[in-house]
mmCIF file of C-alpha atoms in Angstrom:
data_model
loop_
_atom_site.group_PDB
_atom_site.id
_atom_site.type_symbol
_atom_site.label_atom_id
_atom_site.label_comp_id
_atom_site.label_asym_id
_atom_site.label_seq_id
_atom_site.Cartn_x
_atom_site.Cartn_y
_atom_site.Cartn_z
ATOM 1 C CA MET A 477 -33.343 -9.966 21.992
ATOM 2 C CA ARG A 478 -30.025 -8.655 19.963
ATOM 3 C CA THR A 479 -26.752 -9.949 21.703
ATOM 4 C CA MET A 480 -23.303 -8.639 21.003
ATOM 5 C CA PRO A 481 -20.967 -10.837 19.332
ATOM 6 C CA SER A 482 -18.047 -12.511 20.650
ATOM 7 C CA SER A 483 -15.607 -11.626 18.615
ATOM 8 C CA ILE A 484 -16.803 -7.749 18.790
ATOM 9 C CA ARG A 485 -16.571 -8.012 22.710
ATOM 10 C CA THR A 486 -13.225 -9.344 22.713
ATOM 11 C CA ARG A 487 -11.653 -6.655 20.646
ATOM 12 C CA THR A 488 -13.164 -3.705 22.155
ATOM 13 C CA LEU A 489 -12.291 -4.879 25.622
ATOM 14 C CA THR A 490 -8.450 -5.446 24.020
ATOM 15 C CA LEU A 491 -8.990 -1.178 22.796
ATOM 16 C CA ALA A 492 -9.956 -0.396 25.547
ATOM 17 C CA LEU A 493 -7.508 -2.071 27.837
ATOM 18 C CA SER A 494 -4.904 -0.642 25.036
ATOM 19 C CA PHE A 495 -5.765 2.406 25.213
ATOM 20 C CA ALA A 496 -5.791 2.629 29.123
ATOM 21 C CA SER A 497 -2.209 1.493 29.182
ATOM 22 C CA LEU A 498 -1.119 3.699 26.359
ATOM 23 C CA VAL A 499 -1.793 6.084 28.344
ATOM 24 C CA LEU A 500 -0.172 5.278 31.141
ATOM 25 C CA LEU A 501 3.015 4.965 29.682
ATOM 26 C CA VAL A 502 3.144 7.746 27.999
ATOM 27 C CA ASP A 503 2.449 9.318 31.232
ATOM 28 C CA ALA A 504 5.076 7.605 32.582
ATOM 29 C CA ILE A 505 7.236 8.388 29.684
ATOM 30 C CA GLY A 506 6.292 11.734 30.167
ATOM 31 C CA LYS A 507 7.019 12.292 34.152
ATOM 32 C CA LYS A 508 10.545 10.718 33.506
ATOM 33 C CA ASN A 509 11.413 12.971 31.188
ATOM 34 C CA LYS A 510 10.570 16.102 33.097
ATOM 35 C CA LYS A 511 12.841 14.376 35.507
ATOM 36 C CA ASN A 512 15.392 14.150 33.517
ATOM 37 C CA LYS A 513 14.258 17.799 32.836
ATOM 38 C CA GLU A 514 15.456 18.988 35.818
ATOM 39 C CA ARG A 515 18.849 17.611 36.334
ATOM 40 C CA VAL A 516 21.654 19.045 35.957
ATOM 41 C CA ALA A 517 21.890 20.604 32.087
ATOM 42 C CA GLU A 518 25.665 19.000 31.596
ATOM 43 C CA GLU A 519 24.578 15.289 32.982
ATOM 44 C CA VAL A 520 21.772 15.628 30.689
ATOM 45 C CA PRO A 521 21.781 15.623 27.058
ATOM 46 C CA ALA A 522 19.691 17.678 24.718
ATOM 47 C CA ALA A 523 16.690 15.512 23.284
ATOM 48 C CA PRO A 524 17.724 14.309 19.549
ATOM 49 C CA ARG A 525 15.730 16.786 16.741
ATOM 50 C CA VAL A 526 18.407 15.482 14.079
ATOM 51 C CA ILE A 527 19.378 11.700 13.498
ATOM 52 C CA ALA A 528 23.085 12.666 12.961
ATOM 53 C CA ASP A 529 22.936 14.287 16.303
ATOM 54 C CA ILE A 530 22.743 10.541 17.810
ATOM 55 C CA ASP A 531 25.595 9.253 18.576
ATOM 56 C CA ASN A 532 26.436 5.433 18.389
ATOM 57 C CA GLY A 533 25.914 4.960 22.142
ATOM 58 C CA VAL A 534 22.354 4.833 21.819
ATOM 59 C CA ASN A 535 20.668 4.157 25.106
ATOM 60 C CA MET A 536 16.803 3.827 26.739
ATOM 61 C CA ASP A 537 16.586 7.969 26.859
ATOM 62 C CA GLU A 538 17.579 8.882 23.439
ATOM 63 C CA MET A 539 15.923 6.306 21.863
ATOM 64 C CA ILE A 540 11.802 7.441 23.337
ATOM 65 C CA ALA A 541 12.987 10.409 22.392
ATOM 66 C CA MET A 542 13.956 9.793 18.898
ATOM 67 C CA ALA A 543 10.889 7.930 18.581
ATOM 68 C CA SER A 544 8.638 10.842 20.150
ATOM 69 C CA SER A 545 9.971 13.348 17.201
ATOM 70 C CA PHE A 546 9.159 10.713 14.904
ATOM 71 C CA LEU A 547 6.243 10.618 15.973
ATOM 72 C CA LEU A 548 5.687 14.496 16.859
ATOM 73 C CA GLY A 549 6.983 15.007 13.009
ATOM 74 C CA THR A 550 9.564 17.184 14.685
ATOM 75 C CA LEU A 551 12.519 14.439 14.140
ATOM 76 C CA GLN A 552 15.054 15.728 10.782
ATOM 77 C CA LEU A 553 16.040 12.622 8.397
ATOM 78 C CA GLY A 554 18.227 14.246 5.944
ATOM 79 C CA VAL A 555 18.487 16.406 2.882
ATOM 80 C CA LEU A 556 18.141 15.110 -0.916
ATOM 81 C CA PRO A 557 19.404 17.829 -3.749
ATOM 82 C CA VAL A 558 15.952 18.469 -4.817
ATOM 83 C CA VAL A 559 13.600 18.004 -1.973
ATOM 84 C CA GLY A 560 15.334 19.442 0.230
ATOM 85 C CA LYS A 561 14.676 19.117 4.020
ATOM 86 C CA ILE A 562 13.326 15.733 4.889
ATOM 87 C CA SER A 563 11.479 15.249 8.110
ATOM 88 C CA ALA A 564 9.052 13.025 9.885
ATOM 89 C CA LYS A 565 6.176 15.326 9.225
ATOM 90 C CA THR A 566 6.895 14.907 5.452
ATOM 91 C CA LEU A 567 6.755 10.422 5.447
ATOM 92 C CA HIS A 568 3.719 11.474 7.735
ATOM 93 C CA ILE A 569 2.370 13.213 4.752
ATOM 94 C CA PHE A 570 3.685 10.814 2.640
ATOM 95 C CA GLY A 571 1.786 7.670 5.039
ATOM 96 C CA ARG A 572 -1.226 9.686 4.420
ATOM 97 C CA ALA A 573 -0.813 10.137 0.622
ATOM 98 C CA CYS A 574 -0.297 6.389 0.242
ATOM 99 C CA PHE A 575 -3.137 5.167 2.955
ATOM 100 C CA VAL A 576 -6.697 7.345 0.423
ATOM 101 C CA ALA A 577 -4.374 6.201 -2.592
ATOM 102 C CA ASN A 578 -4.293 2.035 -1.698
ATOM 103 C CA ALA A 579 -8.448 2.488 -0.504
ATOM 104 C CA LYS A 580 -9.470 4.740 -2.898
ATOM 105 C CA LEU A 581 -7.999 4.698 -6.352
ATOM 106 C CA SER A 582 -8.177 2.095 -9.276
ATOM 107 C CA THR A 583 -5.030 0.199 -10.323
ATOM 108 C CA ASN A 584 -5.499 1.103 -14.399
ATOM 109 C CA ALA A 585 -6.583 4.269 -13.881
ATOM 110 C CA LYS A 586 -7.418 6.214 -17.372
ATOM 111 C CA LEU A 587 -5.278 8.964 -18.511
ATOM 112 C CA GLY A 588 -6.781 12.106 -19.897
ATOM 113 C CA ASP A 589 -9.808 14.714 -18.147
ATOM 114 C CA ALA A 590 -10.879 11.034 -15.803
ATOM 115 C CA MET A 591 -7.307 10.991 -14.624
ATOM 116 C CA VAL A 592 -6.960 14.772 -14.429
ATOM 117 C CA TYR A 593 -10.322 14.506 -12.070
ATOM 118 C CA SER A 594 -9.785 11.746 -10.510
ATOM 119 C CA TYR A 595 -6.039 12.989 -8.394
ATOM 120 C CA ILE A 596 -8.180 16.623 -7.585
ATOM 121 C CA VAL A 597 -11.102 14.447 -5.759
ATOM 122 C CA TYR A 598 -7.970 11.981 -4.910
ATOM 123 C CA VAL A 599 -6.194 14.858 -3.213
ATOM 124 C CA LEU A 600 -9.854 16.514 -1.119
ATOM 125 C CA THR A 601 -10.272 12.901 0.007
ATOM 126 C CA ALA A 602 -6.806 13.134 1.607
ATOM 127 C CA TYR A 603 -6.429 16.243 2.968
ATOM 128 C CA GLY A 604 -10.155 16.913 2.935
ATOM 129 C CA GLY A 605 -9.317 18.341 6.371
ATOM 130 C CA GLY A 606 -5.993 20.518 5.417
ATOM 131 C CA VAL A 607 -8.356 22.207 3.293
ATOM 132 C CA LEU A 608 -11.996 22.666 5.324
ATOM 133 C CA CYS A 609 -9.923 23.612 8.558
ATOM 134 C CA PRO A 610 -8.445 26.016 7.265
ATOM 135 C CA LEU A 611 -11.281 28.126 5.642
ATOM 136 C CA LEU A 612 -12.901 27.798 9.079
ATOM 137 C CA LEU A 613 -10.465 29.542 10.469
ATOM 138 C CA GLY A 614 -10.201 32.372 7.978
ATOM 139 C CA LYS A 615 -6.765 31.044 5.832
ATOM 140 C CA SER A 616 -5.966 29.603 3.343
ATOM 141 C CA PRO A 617 -6.373 25.714 2.290
ATOM 142 C CA LYS A 618 -3.141 23.856 3.571
ATOM 143 C CA PRO A 619 -2.772 21.722 0.004
ATOM 144 C CA LEU A 620 -2.662 25.675 -1.135
ATOM 145 C CA GLU A 621 0.006 27.021 0.674
ATOM 146 C CA SER A 622 2.993 23.818 0.786
ATOM 147 C CA ASP A 623 4.058 22.550 -2.095
ATOM 148 C CA THR A 624 4.964 19.510 -0.418
ATOM 149 C CA ILE A 625 1.672 17.797 -0.125
ATOM 150 C CA LEU A 626 0.576 18.668 -3.914
ATOM 151 C CA VAL A 627 3.963 16.863 -5.184
ATOM 152 C CA ILE A 628 3.837 14.112 -3.106
ATOM 153 C CA SER A 629 0.564 13.268 -3.649
ATOM 154 C CA PHE A 630 0.747 13.515 -7.242
ATOM 155 C CA ALA A 631 3.766 10.952 -6.138
ATOM 156 C CA ALA A 632 1.869 8.630 -5.254
ATOM 157 C CA PHE A 633 -0.914 9.027 -7.131
ATOM 158 C CA ILE A 634 1.417 7.665 -10.059
ATOM 159 C CA LEU A 635 2.877 4.809 -7.979
ATOM 160 C CA PHE A 636 -0.590 3.632 -7.119
ATOM 161 C CA THR A 637 -2.205 3.737 -10.539
ATOM 162 C CA ARG A 638 0.767 3.421 -12.973
ATOM 163 C CA MET A 639 3.008 1.454 -11.104
ATOM 164 C CA GLY A 640 1.575 -1.337 -9.169
ATOM 165 C CA PHE A 641 2.568 -0.061 -5.290
ATOM 166 C CA LYS A 642 -0.215 -1.233 -4.429
ATOM 167 C CA ALA A 643 1.110 -4.628 -3.942
ATOM 168 C CA VAL A 644 3.883 -3.356 -2.584
ATOM 169 C CA TYR A 645 2.128 -0.879 -0.029
ATOM 170 C CA ASN A 646 -0.083 -4.148 1.199
ATOM 171 C CA PHE A 647 3.053 -6.661 2.002
ATOM 172 C CA PRO A 648 2.112 -6.135 5.923
ATOM 173 C CA PRO A 649 5.649 -5.114 7.030
ATOM 174 C CA VAL A 650 4.620 -2.248 4.627
ATOM 175 C CA THR A 651 1.556 -1.493 6.012
ATOM 176 C CA LEU A 652 2.824 -1.601 9.144
ATOM 177 C CA ILE A 653 4.800 1.372 8.627
ATOM 178 C CA GLY A 654 2.552 2.921 6.417
ATOM 179 C CA LEU A 655 -0.321 2.781 9.262
ATOM 180 C CA VAL A 656 2.395 4.450 12.001
ATOM 181 C CA LEU A 657 2.914 6.979 8.892
ATOM 182 C CA GLU A 658 -0.827 7.664 8.158
ATOM 183 C CA ASN A 659 -1.684 8.093 12.150
ATOM 184 C CA ALA A 660 0.846 9.942 12.748
ATOM 185 C CA PHE A 661 -0.422 12.330 10.198
ATOM 186 C CA LYS A 662 -4.592 11.765 10.995
ATOM 187 C CA GLY A 663 -3.604 12.700 15.436
ATOM 188 C CA GLY A 664 -0.983 15.186 14.402
ATOM 189 C CA LEU A 665 -3.722 17.278 12.254
ATOM 190 C CA ILE A 666 -6.498 17.305 14.575
ATOM 191 C CA VAL A 667 -4.174 18.870 17.589
ATOM 192 C CA THR A 668 -2.673 20.879 15.895
ATOM 193 C CA PHE A 669 -6.163 22.221 14.006
ATOM 194 C CA PHE A 670 -7.887 21.900 18.057
ATOM 195 C CA THR A 671 -4.955 24.098 18.818
ATOM 196 C CA ALA A 672 -4.968 26.797 16.253
ATOM 197 C CA ALA A 673 -9.566 27.297 17.184
ATOM 198 C CA LYS A 674 -8.721 27.088 20.672
ATOM 199 C CA SER A 675 -6.528 30.026 20.372
ATOM 200 C CA SER A 676 -8.645 32.028 17.227
ATOM 201 C CA LEU A 677 -12.446 31.067 18.907
ATOM 202 C CA GLY A 678 -12.043 31.022 22.276
ATOM 203 C CA THR A 679 -15.551 29.369 22.389
ATOM 204 C CA MET A 680 -15.128 25.846 23.958
ATOM 205 C CA LEU A 681 -17.655 23.928 21.247
ATOM 206 C CA GLY A 682 -15.410 25.562 18.150
ATOM 207 C CA PRO A 683 -12.167 23.767 18.685
ATOM 208 C CA LEU A 684 -13.804 20.177 19.116
ATOM 209 C CA ILE A 685 -15.638 20.958 15.693
ATOM 210 C CA VAL A 686 -12.481 21.955 14.289
ATOM 211 C CA GLY A 687 -10.599 19.494 15.449
ATOM 212 C CA THR A 688 -13.357 16.674 14.371
ATOM 213 C CA ILE A 689 -13.247 17.840 10.959
ATOM 214 C CA ALA A 690 -9.573 17.691 10.836
ATOM 215 C CA GLY A 691 -9.161 14.316 11.544
ATOM 216 C CA CYS A 692 -12.102 12.855 9.118
ATOM 217 C CA GLY A 693 -11.919 16.104 6.169
ATOM 218 C CA GLY A 694 -12.642 13.766 3.834
ATOM 219 C CA ALA A 695 -15.626 12.652 4.949
ATOM 220 C CA VAL A 696 -17.213 16.022 5.941
ATOM 221 C CA ILE A 697 -16.546 16.588 2.246
ATOM 222 C CA TRP A 698 -18.575 13.841 0.469
ATOM 223 C CA GLY A 699 -21.621 13.447 3.093
ATOM 224 C CA PRO A 700 -23.465 10.646 3.267
ATOM 225 C CA ALA A 701 -23.293 10.163 0.068
ATOM 226 C CA GLY A 702 -19.630 8.955 0.505
ATOM 227 C CA TRP A 703 -20.676 6.743 3.585
ATOM 228 C CA GLY A 704 -21.667 3.108 2.427
ATOM 229 C CA LYS A 705 -24.060 1.460 4.866
ATOM 230 C CA ALA A 706 -22.420 3.387 8.449
ATOM 231 C CA SER A 707 -24.731 6.266 9.182
ATOM 232 C CA VAL A 708 -21.585 7.931 10.950
ATOM 233 C CA PRO A 709 -18.732 6.909 10.279
ATOM 234 C CA LYS A 710 -15.660 5.327 12.318
ATOM 235 C CA PRO A 711 -13.188 8.615 10.805
ATOM 236 C CA ILE A 712 -15.719 11.288 12.144
ATOM 237 C CA TRP A 713 -16.816 9.621 15.793
ATOM 238 C CA SER A 714 -13.203 8.582 16.267
ATOM 239 C CA SER A 715 -12.673 11.995 15.621
ATOM 240 C CA PHE A 716 -14.428 13.422 17.626
ATOM 241 C CA ALA A 717 -13.340 10.905 20.553
ATOM 242 C CA ALA A 718 -9.682 12.432 19.848
ATOM 243 C CA ALA A 719 -10.050 16.403 19.931
ATOM 244 C CA LEU A 720 -12.327 15.254 23.360
ATOM 245 C CA PHE A 721 -9.372 13.359 24.865
ATOM 246 C CA PHE A 722 -7.333 15.910 23.826
ATOM 247 C CA ALA A 723 -9.307 19.422 24.853
ATOM 248 C CA LEU A 724 -9.966 16.919 28.699
ATOM 249 C CA SER A 725 -6.009 15.957 28.990
ATOM 250 C CA THR A 726 -4.516 19.244 28.148
ATOM 251 C CA ASP A 727 -7.157 22.239 28.939
ATOM 252 C CA PRO A 728 -8.419 22.452 32.776
ATOM 253 C CA THR A 729 -11.476 25.068 30.430
ATOM 254 C CA TYR A 730 -13.382 21.428 29.401
ATOM 255 C CA THR A 731 -12.072 19.806 32.690
ATOM 256 C CA GLN A 732 -13.133 22.037 35.231
ATOM 257 C CA LEU A 733 -17.207 21.434 34.095
ATOM 258 C CA LEU A 734 -16.497 17.361 34.992
ATOM 259 C CA PRO A 735 -17.695 16.263 38.457
ATOM 260 C CA ILE A 736 -14.491 14.409 38.361
ATOM 261 C CA ALA A 737 -10.527 15.407 38.595
ATOM 262 C CA ILE A 738 -9.283 13.986 34.802
ATOM 263 C CA PRO A 739 -4.911 13.722 35.265
ATOM 264 C CA GLN A 740 -3.755 16.740 32.718
ATOM 265 C CA MET A 741 -0.999 15.651 30.201
ATOM 266 C CA THR A 742 1.170 17.682 28.272
ATOM 267 C CA LYS A 743 0.042 18.321 24.711
ATOM 268 C CA GLU A 744 2.521 16.616 23.390
ATOM 269 C CA ASN A 745 2.055 13.624 25.504
ATOM 270 C CA ALA A 746 -1.179 14.182 24.455
ATOM 271 C CA GLU A 747 -0.800 13.645 21.021
ATOM 272 C CA ILE A 748 1.376 10.644 21.067
ATOM 273 C CA THR A 749 -1.750 8.623 23.062
ATOM 274 C CA LEU A 750 -3.486 9.601 19.916
ATOM 275 C CA ILE A 751 -1.456 8.497 17.540
ATOM 276 C CA LEU A 752 -0.699 5.525 19.316
ATOM 277 C CA ALA A 753 -4.397 4.331 20.023
ATOM 278 C CA PHE A 754 -5.275 5.558 16.740
ATOM 279 C CA THR A 755 -2.454 2.711 15.153
ATOM 280 C CA ALA A 756 -3.419 -0.065 17.526
ATOM 281 C CA ASP A 757 -7.039 0.432 16.777
ATOM 282 C CA ALA A 758 -6.342 -0.404 12.189
ATOM 283 C CA VAL A 759 -3.495 -2.752 13.299
ATOM 284 C CA LEU A 760 -6.299 -4.738 15.694
ATOM 285 C CA GLY A 761 -8.687 -4.382 11.868
ATOM 286 C CA LYS A 762 -6.017 -5.626 9.665
ATOM 287 C CA LEU A 763 -5.203 -8.438 12.517
ATOM 288 C CA VAL A 764 -8.929 -9.200 13.872
ATOM 289 C CA PRO A 765 -11.250 -10.641 10.669
ATOM 290 C CA PRO A 766 -14.571 -8.539 10.247
ATOM 291 C CA PRO A 767 -17.469 -9.530 13.127
ATOM 292 C CA SER A 768 -19.991 -12.025 11.621
ATOM 293 C CA LYS A 769 -23.829 -10.996 12.114
ATOM 294 C CA SER A 770 -25.135 -10.923 15.392
ATOM 295 C CA LYS A 771 -28.122 -13.182 15.598
ATOM 296 C CA THR A 772 -31.567 -12.920 17.531
ATOM 297 C CA LEU A 773 -32.789 -14.948 20.205
#
């Protein structure tokens, strides 16, 4: 009889408790923000959307609002002479580019045709969800609609293949920042395409499929050949779980099919919960060593 190793049980319990705590925390924040919005307008300042809007007397409400805006990608960070406006969403795109580059790119990539091919494969792997989901919904792939994605992905490609940025990225504090940005991108993409599919398709299973592909497009593009030993890789089932959670927590048409009542959340709070859950899982994956093979009794 096979038994689950204690390390797996511990991590599973930790993830479950962490996810439950995050849900309760975000729900509490949402209720508090709702009460704040009901106050008189002059007593409650608007949530900051630009860093310059925050004065020297930062209070807890402003910090929470700023952190939420950052995770949702709506916070404006400033303006650069050539690039223009820089938002948190721009950093999310860069975080995804660095995350995939660190995992998939070689630090000694050769120049020439092989390098061009490597870059194309890299972009499809990093932004596969942004390629497939629009096509499924009858629209243009996101990397072709946004110069920002191609410019940022090329910059990350050069940093990792020609400038040794991999060593910097794997420095623990930088890795932590990178994981936050990567999972903010992933959570936002799942929510964006689930919402778009729900609006355009008018079905219940369709948005779940599109939302799942949004979070794991690269794995879908390359298929089982790129999955390794896993029958269904983690990006696929975790993306499906995220899309299902978002559906159940924000859309009553899904919850009415269940025998139990599920508390509803705002879409913003549900998205933040997904981002925090993805980030917590990724950080734990870095901190907890891989479990040993289970023994047969």
